[in-house]
Amino acid sequence: MFEMETHISGLFPEILAIIFSYLDVRDKGRVAQVCAAWRDASYHKSVWRGVEAKLHLRRANPSLFPSLHTRGIRKVQILSLRRSLSYVIQGLPNIESLNLCGCFNLTDNGLGHAFVQDIPSLRILNLSLCKPITDSSLGRIAQYLKNLEVLELGGLSNITNTGLLLIAWGLHKLKSLNLRSCRHVSDVGIGHLAGMTRSAAEGCLSLEQMTLQDCQKLTDLSLKHVSKGLAKLKVLNLSFCGGISDAGMIHLSNMTHLSSLNLRSCDNISDMGIMHLAMGSLQLSGLDVSFCDKIGDQSLAYIAQGLYQLKSLSLCSCHISDDGINRMVRQMHELKTLNIGQCVRITDKGLELIADHLTQLTGIDLYGCTKITKRGLERITQLPCLKVLNLGLWQMTESEKVR
């Protein structure tokens, strides 16, 4: 009986391509340098499916974009931009994702020269921290990127309500919008997005995720607009929005598709706001009220009554105690992540209640909980599903440390 010895050089290119697809990006490039057969196999589009090319565009490279096109790469992150953006758009006409985050020298003029015709393939655009960008660029984007689904504008302090009107006019397929720290955005702009000015713009009514973190001009009126016009919204980040209050929670309380709500450091949210959320028809799986110093034990009672389906709950630095934990834990059967760091009134008794009732927990944050001891910690570590335990700055005496 003859035995045939199989060598890797004898594998079909399709098999090599499958093997190469499991390598990281750097090693994919290395195998292409081994021999002609491996190079051909490594250039198969299946090897590079989903890969994002990270580029420094400093000088002309005629082979760059043909190489990316051959490999089927359609996602690009520009790490530094010293050439015209139009160089990228012309080189990759079927681009799907363009990440320009931190390209501080990108201007309206540069973007205007790049976006001069429809780019139907582009779905994701990240302009975060491109500081010079203004409403003028948003007009170009709204005109030529009609199929855009994700738009990141975090840190663009020159964006105003006019820019949001342009987005609401042109980007009807938008699903995710990040406006973090866009300091000039106000209730009027959110109204545009929510379709409150239909005579001028239809709105972005397909939005599923919106980040409004640190938009200081927003008030509860924005939440009224959101609740009326953005019915498909699933994720809403309002952290550090100081103008949001308990009354605004009434508007959000009946948004049945909303699954994640971030109210971190919203100073005017209190137990009353949590009551409004709990009395509505929300089906939240994630809630963050960390550093809301008006949140106390009564909020935990409301959460147990109306938000018991939560899978993630963050209460860092809230004024809660063992009593609040006792009022909450018996109803929270689905809770997997609990963050109670810097809740300095929590003691071993609270940890014992958590260990007895929150048996599905996979992660807990106890950073800065100065009143817990080895006894409470030992109870927590016995949770059957626990994978992550964060103690951070938690202090113990040397004799108490768990070995």
mmCIF file of C-alpha atoms in Angstrom:
data_model
loop_
_atom_site.group_PDB
_atom_site.id
_atom_site.type_symbol
_atom_site.label_atom_id
_atom_site.label_comp_id
_atom_site.label_asym_id
_atom_site.label_seq_id
_atom_site.Cartn_x
_atom_site.Cartn_y
_atom_site.Cartn_z
ATOM 1 C CA MET A 1 0.000 0.000 0.000
ATOM 2 C CA PHE A 2 1.445 3.360 -1.039
ATOM 3 C CA GLU A 3 1.619 6.195 1.441
ATOM 4 C CA MET A 4 1.491 9.725 0.054
ATOM 5 C CA GLU A 5 3.323 12.385 2.013
ATOM 6 C CA THR A 6 1.403 15.670 2.130
ATOM 7 C CA HIS A 7 3.406 18.895 2.235
ATOM 8 C CA ILE A 8 2.006 22.374 2.676
ATOM 9 C CA SER A 9 3.368 23.333 -0.712
ATOM 10 C CA GLY A 10 0.993 20.801 -2.231
ATOM 11 C CA LEU A 11 -2.172 22.303 -0.799
ATOM 12 C CA PHE A 12 -4.687 23.869 -3.149
ATOM 13 C CA PRO A 13 -4.736 27.686 -3.107
ATOM 14 C CA GLU A 14 -8.301 27.588 -1.742
ATOM 15 C CA ILE A 15 -7.101 25.585 1.281
ATOM 16 C CA LEU A 16 -4.179 27.956 1.843
ATOM 17 C CA ALA A 17 -6.600 30.888 1.703
ATOM 18 C CA ILE A 18 -8.745 29.309 4.432
ATOM 19 C CA ILE A 19 -5.660 28.823 6.622
ATOM 20 C CA PHE A 20 -4.394 32.360 5.998
ATOM 21 C CA SER A 21 -7.780 33.843 6.892
ATOM 22 C CA TYR A 22 -7.167 32.890 10.560
ATOM 23 C CA LEU A 23 -3.930 34.919 10.761
ATOM 24 C CA ASP A 24 -3.725 38.451 12.120
ATOM 25 C CA VAL A 25 -3.213 41.287 9.665
ATOM 26 C CA ARG A 26 0.569 41.473 10.040
ATOM 27 C CA ASP A 27 1.018 37.757 9.447
ATOM 28 C CA LYS A 28 -1.288 37.865 6.435
ATOM 29 C CA GLY A 29 1.180 40.300 4.906
ATOM 30 C CA ARG A 30 4.162 38.157 5.867
ATOM 31 C CA VAL A 31 2.917 34.959 4.247
ATOM 32 C CA ALA A 32 2.497 36.881 0.987
ATOM 33 C CA GLN A 33 6.284 37.321 0.957
ATOM 34 C CA VAL A 34 7.152 33.601 1.256
ATOM 35 C CA CYS A 35 6.700 32.542 -2.365
ATOM 36 C CA ALA A 36 4.587 33.236 -5.438
ATOM 37 C CA ALA A 37 2.063 30.497 -4.599
ATOM 38 C CA TRP A 38 1.503 31.827 -1.086
ATOM 39 C CA ARG A 39 1.317 35.387 -2.385
ATOM 40 C CA ASP A 40 -1.427 34.416 -4.828
ATOM 41 C CA ALA A 41 -3.337 32.534 -2.131
ATOM 42 C CA SER A 42 -2.948 35.350 0.404
ATOM 43 C CA TYR A 43 -4.437 37.830 -2.068
ATOM 44 C CA HIS A 44 -7.701 35.888 -2.183
ATOM 45 C CA LYS A 45 -10.478 38.221 -1.006
ATOM 46 C CA SER A 46 -11.726 35.724 1.578
ATOM 47 C CA VAL A 47 -8.417 36.128 3.472
ATOM 48 C CA TRP A 48 -9.024 39.859 3.974
ATOM 49 C CA ARG A 49 -12.781 39.842 4.525
ATOM 50 C CA GLY A 50 -13.696 42.446 7.156
ATOM 51 C CA VAL A 51 -10.112 43.736 7.555
ATOM 52 C CA GLU A 52 -9.596 47.475 8.060
ATOM 53 C CA ALA A 53 -6.430 48.875 6.488
ATOM 54 C CA LYS A 54 -4.610 51.387 8.734
ATOM 55 C CA LEU A 55 -2.687 53.859 6.599
ATOM 56 C CA HIS A 56 -0.247 56.751 6.961
ATOM 57 C CA LEU A 57 -0.766 58.819 3.815
ATOM 58 C CA ARG A 58 2.480 60.752 3.682
ATOM 59 C CA ARG A 59 3.728 60.303 0.128
ATOM 60 C CA ALA A 60 2.546 58.961 -3.208
ATOM 61 C CA ASN A 61 2.390 55.176 -3.484
ATOM 62 C CA PRO A 62 0.975 54.082 -6.854
ATOM 63 C CA SER A 63 0.641 50.432 -5.822
ATOM 64 C CA LEU A 64 -1.229 51.059 -2.529
ATOM 65 C CA PHE A 65 -4.839 51.264 -3.644
ATOM 66 C CA PRO A 66 -4.581 48.647 -6.448
ATOM 67 C CA SER A 67 -3.205 46.280 -3.788
ATOM 68 C CA LEU A 68 -6.093 47.020 -1.408
ATOM 69 C CA HIS A 69 -8.588 46.616 -4.248
ATOM 70 C CA THR A 70 -7.122 43.238 -5.260
ATOM 71 C CA ARG A 71 -7.505 41.964 -1.698
ATOM 72 C CA GLY A 72 -11.073 43.220 -1.487
ATOM 73 C CA ILE A 73 -10.307 45.633 1.374
ATOM 74 C CA ARG A 74 -13.047 48.247 1.608
ATOM 75 C CA LYS A 75 -12.496 49.563 5.138
ATOM 76 C CA VAL A 76 -9.783 52.163 5.756
ATOM 77 C CA GLN A 77 -8.507 54.073 8.763
ATOM 78 C CA ILE A 78 -6.276 57.064 7.998
ATOM 79 C CA LEU A 79 -3.765 57.460 10.836
ATOM 80 C CA SER A 80 -2.133 60.559 9.378
ATOM 81 C CA LEU A 81 -3.195 62.598 6.374
ATOM 82 C CA ARG A 82 -0.611 64.607 4.500
ATOM 83 C CA ARG A 83 -2.133 64.051 1.088
ATOM 84 C CA SER A 84 -5.516 65.049 -0.307
ATOM 85 C CA LEU A 85 -8.494 63.033 0.913
ATOM 86 C CA SER A 86 -9.611 62.816 -2.706
ATOM 87 C CA TYR A 87 -6.551 60.560 -3.228
ATOM 88 C CA VAL A 88 -8.274 57.971 -1.004
ATOM 89 C CA ILE A 89 -11.749 58.313 -2.513
ATOM 90 C CA GLN A 90 -10.453 58.027 -6.075
ATOM 91 C CA GLY A 91 -8.258 55.069 -5.175
ATOM 92 C CA LEU A 92 -11.053 53.121 -3.472
ATOM 93 C CA PRO A 93 -14.289 53.973 -5.314
ATOM 94 C CA ASN A 94 -16.157 51.097 -3.560
ATOM 95 C CA ILE A 95 -15.066 52.063 -0.045
ATOM 96 C CA GLU A 96 -17.485 50.984 2.723
ATOM 97 C CA SER A 97 -15.891 52.465 5.853
ATOM 98 C CA LEU A 98 -13.665 55.544 6.222
ATOM 99 C CA ASN A 99 -12.177 56.373 9.622
ATOM 100 C CA LEU A 100 -10.528 59.806 9.803
ATOM 101 C CA CYS A 101 -10.636 60.129 13.586
ATOM 102 C CA GLY A 102 -7.975 62.535 14.813
ATOM 103 C CA CYS A 103 -6.941 63.851 11.386
ATOM 104 C CA PHE A 104 -6.631 67.361 12.789
ATOM 105 C CA ASN A 105 -5.534 68.893 9.489
ATOM 106 C CA LEU A 106 -8.643 67.812 7.571
ATOM 107 C CA THR A 107 -10.643 70.893 6.607
ATOM 108 C CA ASP A 108 -13.955 71.636 4.924
ATOM 109 C CA ASN A 109 -12.014 72.447 1.768
ATOM 110 C CA GLY A 110 -10.215 69.097 1.772
ATOM 111 C CA LEU A 111 -13.396 67.154 2.403
ATOM 112 C CA GLY A 112 -15.219 69.201 -0.220
ATOM 113 C CA HIS A 113 -12.682 68.239 -2.887
ATOM 114 C CA ALA A 114 -13.050 64.549 -1.947
ATOM 115 C CA PHE A 115 -16.843 64.325 -1.902
ATOM 116 C CA VAL A 116 -17.854 65.668 -5.314
ATOM 117 C CA GLN A 117 -20.174 62.896 -6.449
ATOM 118 C CA ASP A 118 -22.353 60.146 -4.999
ATOM 119 C CA ILE A 119 -20.483 57.422 -3.086
ATOM 120 C CA PRO A 120 -23.249 54.829 -2.648
ATOM 121 C CA SER A 121 -20.942 52.191 -1.119
ATOM 122 C CA LEU A 122 -19.869 54.286 1.890
ATOM 123 C CA ARG A 123 -21.760 53.177 5.007
ATOM 124 C CA ILE A 124 -19.496 54.300 7.881
ATOM 125 C CA LEU A 125 -17.747 57.661 8.296
ATOM 126 C CA ASN A 126 -15.769 58.723 11.374
ATOM 127 C CA LEU A 127 -14.784 62.403 11.595
ATOM 128 C CA SER A 128 -14.330 62.507 15.390
ATOM 129 C CA LEU A 129 -11.739 65.057 16.569
ATOM 130 C CA CYS A 130 -11.320 66.525 13.066
ATOM 131 C CA LYS A 131 -11.601 69.908 14.755
ATOM 132 C CA PRO A 132 -11.741 72.249 11.711
ATOM 133 C CA ILE A 133 -14.817 70.526 10.236
ATOM 134 C CA THR A 134 -17.972 72.672 10.221
ATOM 135 C CA ASP A 135 -21.570 72.523 8.996
ATOM 136 C CA SER A 136 -20.295 73.056 5.456
ATOM 137 C CA SER A 137 -18.843 69.537 5.400
ATOM 138 C CA LEU A 138 -22.084 68.094 6.737
ATOM 139 C CA GLY A 139 -23.816 69.631 3.738
ATOM 140 C CA ARG A 140 -21.457 67.726 1.424
ATOM 141 C CA ILE A 141 -21.974 64.524 3.376
ATOM 142 C CA ALA A 142 -25.762 64.879 3.286
ATOM 143 C CA GLN A 143 -25.665 65.494 -0.455
ATOM 144 C CA TYR A 144 -23.316 62.721 -1.608
ATOM 145 C CA LEU A 145 -23.350 59.989 1.089
ATOM 146 C CA LYS A 146 -27.040 59.097 0.998
ATOM 147 C CA ASN A 147 -26.455 55.495 2.125
ATOM 148 C CA LEU A 148 -24.483 56.405 5.236
ATOM 149 C CA GLU A 149 -25.528 54.361 8.287
ATOM 150 C CA VAL A 150 -22.923 55.376 10.885
ATOM 151 C CA LEU A 151 -21.639 58.928 11.380
ATOM 152 C CA GLU A 152 -19.155 59.818 14.134
ATOM 153 C CA LEU A 153 -18.819 63.537 14.883
ATOM 154 C CA GLY A 154 -17.481 63.418 18.446
ATOM 155 C CA GLY A 155 -15.559 66.486 19.533
ATOM 156 C CA LEU A 156 -16.480 68.660 16.535
ATOM 157 C CA SER A 157 -17.099 71.905 18.395
ATOM 158 C CA ASN A 158 -17.925 73.862 15.231
ATOM 159 C CA ILE A 159 -21.015 71.798 14.413
ATOM 160 C CA THR A 160 -24.312 73.634 14.995
ATOM 161 C CA ASN A 161 -28.033 72.989 14.653
ATOM 162 C CA THR A 162 -27.753 73.961 10.985
ATOM 163 C CA GLY A 163 -25.468 70.982 10.429
ATOM 164 C CA LEU A 164 -27.999 68.693 12.067
ATOM 165 C CA LEU A 165 -30.702 70.115 9.793
ATOM 166 C CA LEU A 166 -28.557 69.130 6.796
ATOM 167 C CA ILE A 167 -28.088 65.622 8.214
ATOM 168 C CA ALA A 168 -31.842 65.347 8.806
ATOM 169 C CA TRP A 169 -32.443 66.452 5.215
ATOM 170 C CA GLY A 170 -30.083 64.033 3.490
ATOM 171 C CA LEU A 171 -29.192 61.004 5.628
ATOM 172 C CA HIS A 172 -32.445 59.071 5.988
ATOM 173 C CA LYS A 173 -30.692 55.692 6.328
ATOM 174 C CA LEU A 174 -28.581 56.778 9.301
ATOM 175 C CA LYS A 175 -28.671 54.279 12.174
ATOM 176 C CA SER A 176 -25.933 55.559 14.488
ATOM 177 C CA LEU A 177 -24.937 59.167 15.232
ATOM 178 C CA ASN A 178 -22.292 60.370 17.685
ATOM 179 C CA LEU A 179 -22.460 64.047 18.688
ATOM 180 C CA ARG A 180 -20.287 63.852 21.805
ATOM 181 C CA SER A 181 -19.175 67.282 23.018
ATOM 182 C CA CYS A 182 -20.754 69.142 20.103
ATOM 183 C CA ARG A 183 -21.218 72.127 22.378
ATOM 184 C CA HIS A 184 -23.386 74.250 20.058
ATOM 185 C CA VAL A 185 -26.040 71.576 19.530
ATOM 186 C CA SER A 186 -29.313 72.381 21.285
ATOM 187 C CA ASP A 187 -32.923 71.180 21.465
ATOM 188 C CA VAL A 188 -33.568 72.713 18.033
ATOM 189 C CA GLY A 189 -30.984 70.459 16.406
ATOM 190 C CA ILE A 190 -32.347 67.335 18.080
ATOM 191 C CA GLY A 191 -35.773 68.397 16.844
ATOM 192 C CA HIS A 192 -34.437 68.431 13.275
ATOM 193 C CA LEU A 193 -33.096 64.874 13.666
ATOM 194 C CA ALA A 194 -36.392 63.694 15.142
ATOM 195 C CA GLY A 195 -38.418 65.086 12.239
ATOM 196 C CA MET A 196 -40.012 67.925 14.149
ATOM 197 C CA THR A 197 -39.359 70.302 11.226
ATOM 198 C CA ARG A 198 -40.787 68.189 8.398
ATOM 199 C CA SER A 199 -41.230 71.228 6.142
ATOM 200 C CA ALA A 200 -37.430 71.544 5.999
ATOM 201 C CA ALA A 201 -36.188 67.994 6.652
ATOM 202 C CA GLU A 202 -37.714 64.558 7.031
ATOM 203 C CA GLY A 203 -35.408 63.601 9.884
ATOM 204 C CA CYS A 204 -33.253 60.587 10.684
ATOM 205 C CA LEU A 205 -36.138 58.396 11.779
ATOM 206 C CA SER A 206 -34.186 55.143 11.396
ATOM 207 C CA LEU A 207 -31.707 56.059 14.135
ATOM 208 C CA GLU A 208 -31.034 53.175 16.520
ATOM 209 C CA GLN A 209 -28.075 54.586 18.428
ATOM 210 C CA MET A 210 -27.350 58.183 19.428
ATOM 211 C CA THR A 211 -24.599 59.620 21.614
ATOM 212 C CA LEU A 212 -25.272 63.079 23.058
ATOM 213 C CA GLN A 213 -22.639 62.931 25.780
ATOM 214 C CA ASP A 214 -21.580 66.321 27.140
ATOM 215 C CA CYS A 215 -23.981 68.311 24.931
ATOM 216 C CA GLN A 216 -24.515 70.957 27.566
ATOM 217 C CA LYS A 217 -27.258 72.937 25.805
ATOM 218 C CA LEU A 218 -29.721 70.055 25.742
ATOM 219 C CA THR A 219 -32.775 70.121 27.998
ATOM 220 C CA ASP A 220 -35.773 67.883 28.588
ATOM 221 C CA LEU A 221 -37.297 69.265 25.389
ATOM 222 C CA SER A 222 -34.738 67.240 23.440
ATOM 223 C CA LEU A 223 -35.990 64.094 25.131
ATOM 224 C CA LYS A 224 -39.537 65.021 24.156
ATOM 225 C CA HIS A 225 -38.402 65.282 20.531
ATOM 226 C CA VAL A 226 -36.553 61.964 20.768
ATOM 227 C CA SER A 227 -39.550 60.147 22.231
ATOM 228 C CA LYS A 228 -41.899 61.498 19.558
ATOM 229 C CA GLY A 229 -39.740 61.069 16.479
ATOM 230 C CA LEU A 230 -37.062 58.451 17.071
ATOM 231 C CA ALA A 231 -39.190 55.430 17.917
ATOM 232 C CA LYS A 232 -36.564 52.939 16.704
ATOM 233 C CA LEU A 233 -33.872 54.182 19.076
ATOM 234 C CA LYS A 234 -32.201 51.371 21.024
ATOM 235 C CA VAL A 235 -29.156 53.029 22.602
ATOM 236 C CA LEU A 236 -29.127 56.561 24.035
ATOM 237 C CA ASN A 237 -26.125 58.139 25.750
ATOM 238 C CA LEU A 238 -26.937 61.302 27.706
ATOM 239 C CA SER A 239 -23.956 61.216 30.064
ATOM 240 C CA PHE A 240 -22.730 64.579 31.362
ATOM 241 C CA CYS A 241 -25.826 66.377 30.002
ATOM 242 C CA GLY A 242 -26.380 68.731 32.911
ATOM 243 C CA GLY A 243 -29.595 70.190 31.504
ATOM 244 C CA ILE A 244 -31.471 66.869 31.615
ATOM 245 C CA SER A 245 -33.769 66.431 34.615
ATOM 246 C CA ASP A 246 -36.236 64.005 36.172
ATOM 247 C CA ALA A 247 -39.066 65.444 34.077
ATOM 248 C CA GLY A 248 -37.290 64.354 30.912
ATOM 249 C CA MET A 249 -37.426 60.736 32.044
ATOM 250 C CA ILE A 250 -41.217 60.841 31.603
ATOM 251 C CA HIS A 251 -40.664 61.257 27.852
ATOM 252 C CA LEU A 252 -38.248 58.339 27.680
ATOM 253 C CA SER A 253 -40.323 55.995 29.832
ATOM 254 C CA ASN A 254 -42.472 54.665 27.002
ATOM 255 C CA MET A 255 -39.797 54.138 24.338
ATOM 256 C CA THR A 256 -40.366 50.412 23.954
ATOM 257 C CA HIS A 257 -37.344 49.777 21.721
ATOM 258 C CA LEU A 258 -34.855 51.487 24.031
ATOM 259 C CA SER A 259 -32.498 48.880 25.492
ATOM 260 C CA SER A 260 -29.579 50.931 26.849
ATOM 261 C CA LEU A 261 -29.696 54.298 28.627
ATOM 262 C CA ASN A 262 -26.631 56.152 29.927
ATOM 263 C CA LEU A 263 -27.321 58.952 32.422
ATOM 264 C CA ARG A 264 -23.835 58.996 33.940
ATOM 265 C CA SER A 265 -23.033 62.280 35.720
ATOM 266 C CA CYS A 266 -26.414 63.837 34.911
ATOM 267 C CA ASP A 267 -26.513 65.916 38.079
ATOM 268 C CA ASN A 268 -30.241 66.647 37.989
ATOM 269 C CA ILE A 269 -31.384 63.013 37.868
ATOM 270 C CA SER A 270 -32.709 61.774 41.211
ATOM 271 C CA ASP A 271 -34.833 58.960 42.623
ATOM 272 C CA MET A 272 -37.863 60.643 41.056
ATOM 273 C CA GLY A 273 -36.395 60.245 37.577
ATOM 274 C CA ILE A 274 -35.775 56.558 38.146
ATOM 275 C CA MET A 275 -39.381 56.250 39.334
ATOM 276 C CA HIS A 276 -40.594 57.718 36.031
ATOM 277 C CA LEU A 277 -38.470 55.232 34.064
ATOM 278 C CA ALA A 278 -39.678 52.299 36.160
ATOM 279 C CA MET A 279 -43.365 53.205 35.796
ATOM 280 C CA GLY A 280 -43.272 53.243 31.982
ATOM 281 C CA SER A 281 -43.091 50.456 29.429
ATOM 282 C CA LEU A 282 -39.309 50.362 29.029
ATOM 283 C CA GLN A 283 -37.533 47.059 28.464
ATOM 284 C CA LEU A 284 -34.045 48.265 29.346
ATOM 285 C CA SER A 285 -31.197 45.781 29.483
ATOM 286 C CA GLY A 286 -28.564 48.379 30.441
ATOM 287 C CA LEU A 287 -28.762 51.436 32.740
ATOM 288 C CA ASP A 288 -25.899 53.663 33.935
ATOM 289 C CA VAL A 289 -26.585 56.302 36.598
ATOM 290 C CA SER A 290 -23.057 56.415 37.994
ATOM 291 C CA PHE A 291 -22.020 59.685 39.677
ATOM 292 C CA CYS A 292 -25.620 60.888 39.887
ATOM 293 C CA ASP A 293 -25.313 62.022 43.497
ATOM 294 C CA LYS A 294 -29.081 62.369 43.970
ATOM 295 C CA ILE A 295 -29.620 58.645 43.372
ATOM 296 C CA GLY A 296 -30.188 56.676 46.588
ATOM 297 C CA ASP A 297 -31.735 53.514 48.008
ATOM 298 C CA GLN A 298 -35.231 54.466 46.843
ATOM 299 C CA SER A 299 -34.030 54.210 43.231
ATOM 300 C CA LEU A 300 -33.059 50.594 43.818
ATOM 301 C CA ALA A 301 -36.584 49.859 45.017
ATOM 302 C CA TYR A 302 -38.010 51.432 41.854
ATOM 303 C CA ILE A 303 -35.572 49.448 39.687
ATOM 304 C CA ALA A 304 -36.681 46.226 41.352
ATOM 305 C CA GLN A 305 -40.316 47.073 40.666
ATOM 306 C CA GLY A 306 -40.177 48.212 37.048
ATOM 307 C CA LEU A 307 -36.706 47.619 35.584
ATOM 308 C CA TYR A 308 -36.080 44.129 36.893
ATOM 309 C CA GLN A 309 -35.126 42.818 33.442
ATOM 310 C CA LEU A 310 -31.814 44.735 33.508
ATOM 311 C CA LYS A 311 -28.701 42.776 32.599
ATOM 312 C CA SER A 312 -26.255 45.594 33.371
ATOM 313 C CA LEU A 313 -26.580 48.224 36.119
ATOM 314 C CA SER A 314 -23.991 50.881 37.001
ATOM 315 C CA LEU A 315 -24.370 52.815 40.248
ATOM 316 C CA CYS A 316 -20.799 53.966 40.904
ATOM 317 C CA SER A 317 -20.526 56.704 43.536
ATOM 318 C CA CYS A 318 -24.293 56.790 44.154
ATOM 319 C CA HIS A 319 -25.595 57.227 47.714
ATOM 320 C CA ILE A 320 -26.782 53.647 48.112
ATOM 321 C CA SER A 321 -26.410 51.356 51.097
ATOM 322 C CA ASP A 322 -26.960 47.756 52.137
ATOM 323 C CA ASP A 323 -30.633 48.616 52.659
ATOM 324 C CA GLY A 324 -31.007 49.573 48.996
ATOM 325 C CA ILE A 325 -29.240 46.399 47.899
ATOM 326 C CA ASN A 326 -31.658 44.424 50.068
ATOM 327 C CA ARG A 327 -34.659 46.076 48.385
ATOM 328 C CA MET A 328 -33.358 45.284 44.893
ATOM 329 C CA VAL A 329 -31.611 41.913 44.696
ATOM 330 C CA ARG A 330 -34.588 39.547 44.992
ATOM 331 C CA GLN A 331 -36.130 40.736 41.726
ATOM 332 C CA MET A 332 -33.038 41.102 39.538
ATOM 333 C CA HIS A 333 -32.760 37.535 38.273
ATOM 334 C CA GLU A 334 -31.241 38.477 34.897
ATOM 335 C CA LEU A 335 -28.541 40.863 36.159
ATOM 336 C CA LYS A 336 -25.078 39.930 34.876
ATOM 337 C CA THR A 337 -23.023 43.089 35.485
ATOM 338 C CA LEU A 338 -23.203 45.267 38.602
ATOM 339 C CA ASN A 339 -20.951 48.292 39.082
ATOM 340 C CA ILE A 340 -21.068 49.759 42.591
ATOM 341 C CA GLY A 341 -17.555 51.177 42.814
ATOM 342 C CA GLN A 342 -17.061 54.059 45.271
ATOM 343 C CA CYS A 343 -20.374 53.322 46.987
ATOM 344 C CA VAL A 344 -18.758 53.813 50.374
ATOM 345 C CA ARG A 345 -21.831 52.811 52.421
ATOM 346 C CA ILE A 346 -21.827 49.251 51.083
ATOM 347 C CA THR A 347 -20.547 46.715 53.642
ATOM 348 C CA ASP A 348 -20.115 42.946 53.833
ATOM 349 C CA LYS A 349 -23.852 42.643 54.483
ATOM 350 C CA GLY A 350 -24.580 44.090 51.030
ATOM 351 C CA LEU A 351 -22.081 41.715 49.413
ATOM 352 C CA GLU A 352 -23.698 38.758 51.165
ATOM 353 C CA LEU A 353 -27.104 39.794 49.783
ATOM 354 C CA ILE A 354 -25.608 40.043 46.306
ATOM 355 C CA ALA A 355 -23.951 36.639 46.628
ATOM 356 C CA ASP A 356 -27.191 35.029 47.855
ATOM 357 C CA HIS A 357 -29.534 36.408 45.185
ATOM 358 C CA LEU A 358 -27.654 37.655 42.096
ATOM 359 C CA THR A 359 -26.410 34.246 41.067
ATOM 360 C CA GLN A 360 -26.144 35.106 37.365
ATOM 361 C CA LEU A 361 -23.552 37.850 37.906
ATOM 362 C CA THR A 362 -20.522 37.545 35.639
ATOM 363 C CA GLY A 363 -18.904 40.850 36.630
ATOM 364 C CA ILE A 364 -18.909 43.192 39.619
ATOM 365 C CA ASP A 365 -17.012 46.428 40.305
ATOM 366 C CA LEU A 366 -16.163 47.134 43.943
ATOM 367 C CA TYR A 367 -13.552 49.829 43.275
ATOM 368 C CA GLY A 368 -13.264 52.143 46.253
ATOM 369 C CA CYS A 369 -15.750 50.278 48.504
ATOM 370 C CA THR A 370 -13.784 50.932 51.677
ATOM 371 C CA LYS A 371 -16.121 49.202 54.160
ATOM 372 C CA ILE A 372 -15.879 45.696 52.736
ATOM 373 C CA THR A 373 -13.564 43.106 54.260
ATOM 374 C CA LYS A 374 -12.198 39.700 53.451
ATOM 375 C CA ARG A 375 -15.409 38.059 54.677
ATOM 376 C CA GLY A 376 -17.651 39.840 52.163
ATOM 377 C CA LEU A 377 -15.167 39.394 49.373
ATOM 378 C CA GLU A 378 -14.990 35.662 49.945
ATOM 379 C CA ARG A 379 -18.769 35.442 49.575
ATOM 380 C CA ILE A 380 -18.648 37.338 46.266
ATOM 381 C CA THR A 381 -15.933 35.094 44.856
ATOM 382 C CA GLN A 382 -18.236 32.107 45.372
ATOM 383 C CA LEU A 383 -20.697 33.364 42.758
ATOM 384 C CA PRO A 384 -20.906 30.504 40.241
ATOM 385 C CA CYS A 385 -20.733 32.608 37.022
ATOM 386 C CA LEU A 386 -18.338 35.331 38.179
ATOM 387 C CA LYS A 387 -15.566 36.117 35.674
ATOM 388 C CA VAL A 388 -14.628 39.726 36.430
ATOM 389 C CA LEU A 389 -14.006 41.192 39.897
ATOM 390 C CA ASN A 390 -12.650 44.756 39.973
ATOM 391 C CA LEU A 391 -11.315 45.983 43.278
ATOM 392 C CA GLY A 392 -9.320 48.950 42.000
ATOM 393 C CA LEU A 393 -8.364 51.234 44.891
ATOM 394 C CA TRP A 394 -10.133 49.090 47.470
ATOM 395 C CA GLN A 395 -7.946 48.917 50.576
ATOM 396 C CA MET A 396 -7.365 46.009 52.923
ATOM 397 C CA THR A 397 -4.883 45.436 55.703
ATOM 398 C CA GLU A 398 -2.086 43.050 54.821
ATOM 399 C CA SER A 399 -3.552 40.332 57.055
ATOM 400 C CA GLU A 400 -6.957 40.558 55.330
ATOM 401 C CA LYS A 401 -5.775 40.154 51.741
ATOM 402 C CA VAL A 402 -7.158 37.081 49.991
ATOM 403 C CA ARG A 403 -4.297 34.817 49.024
#
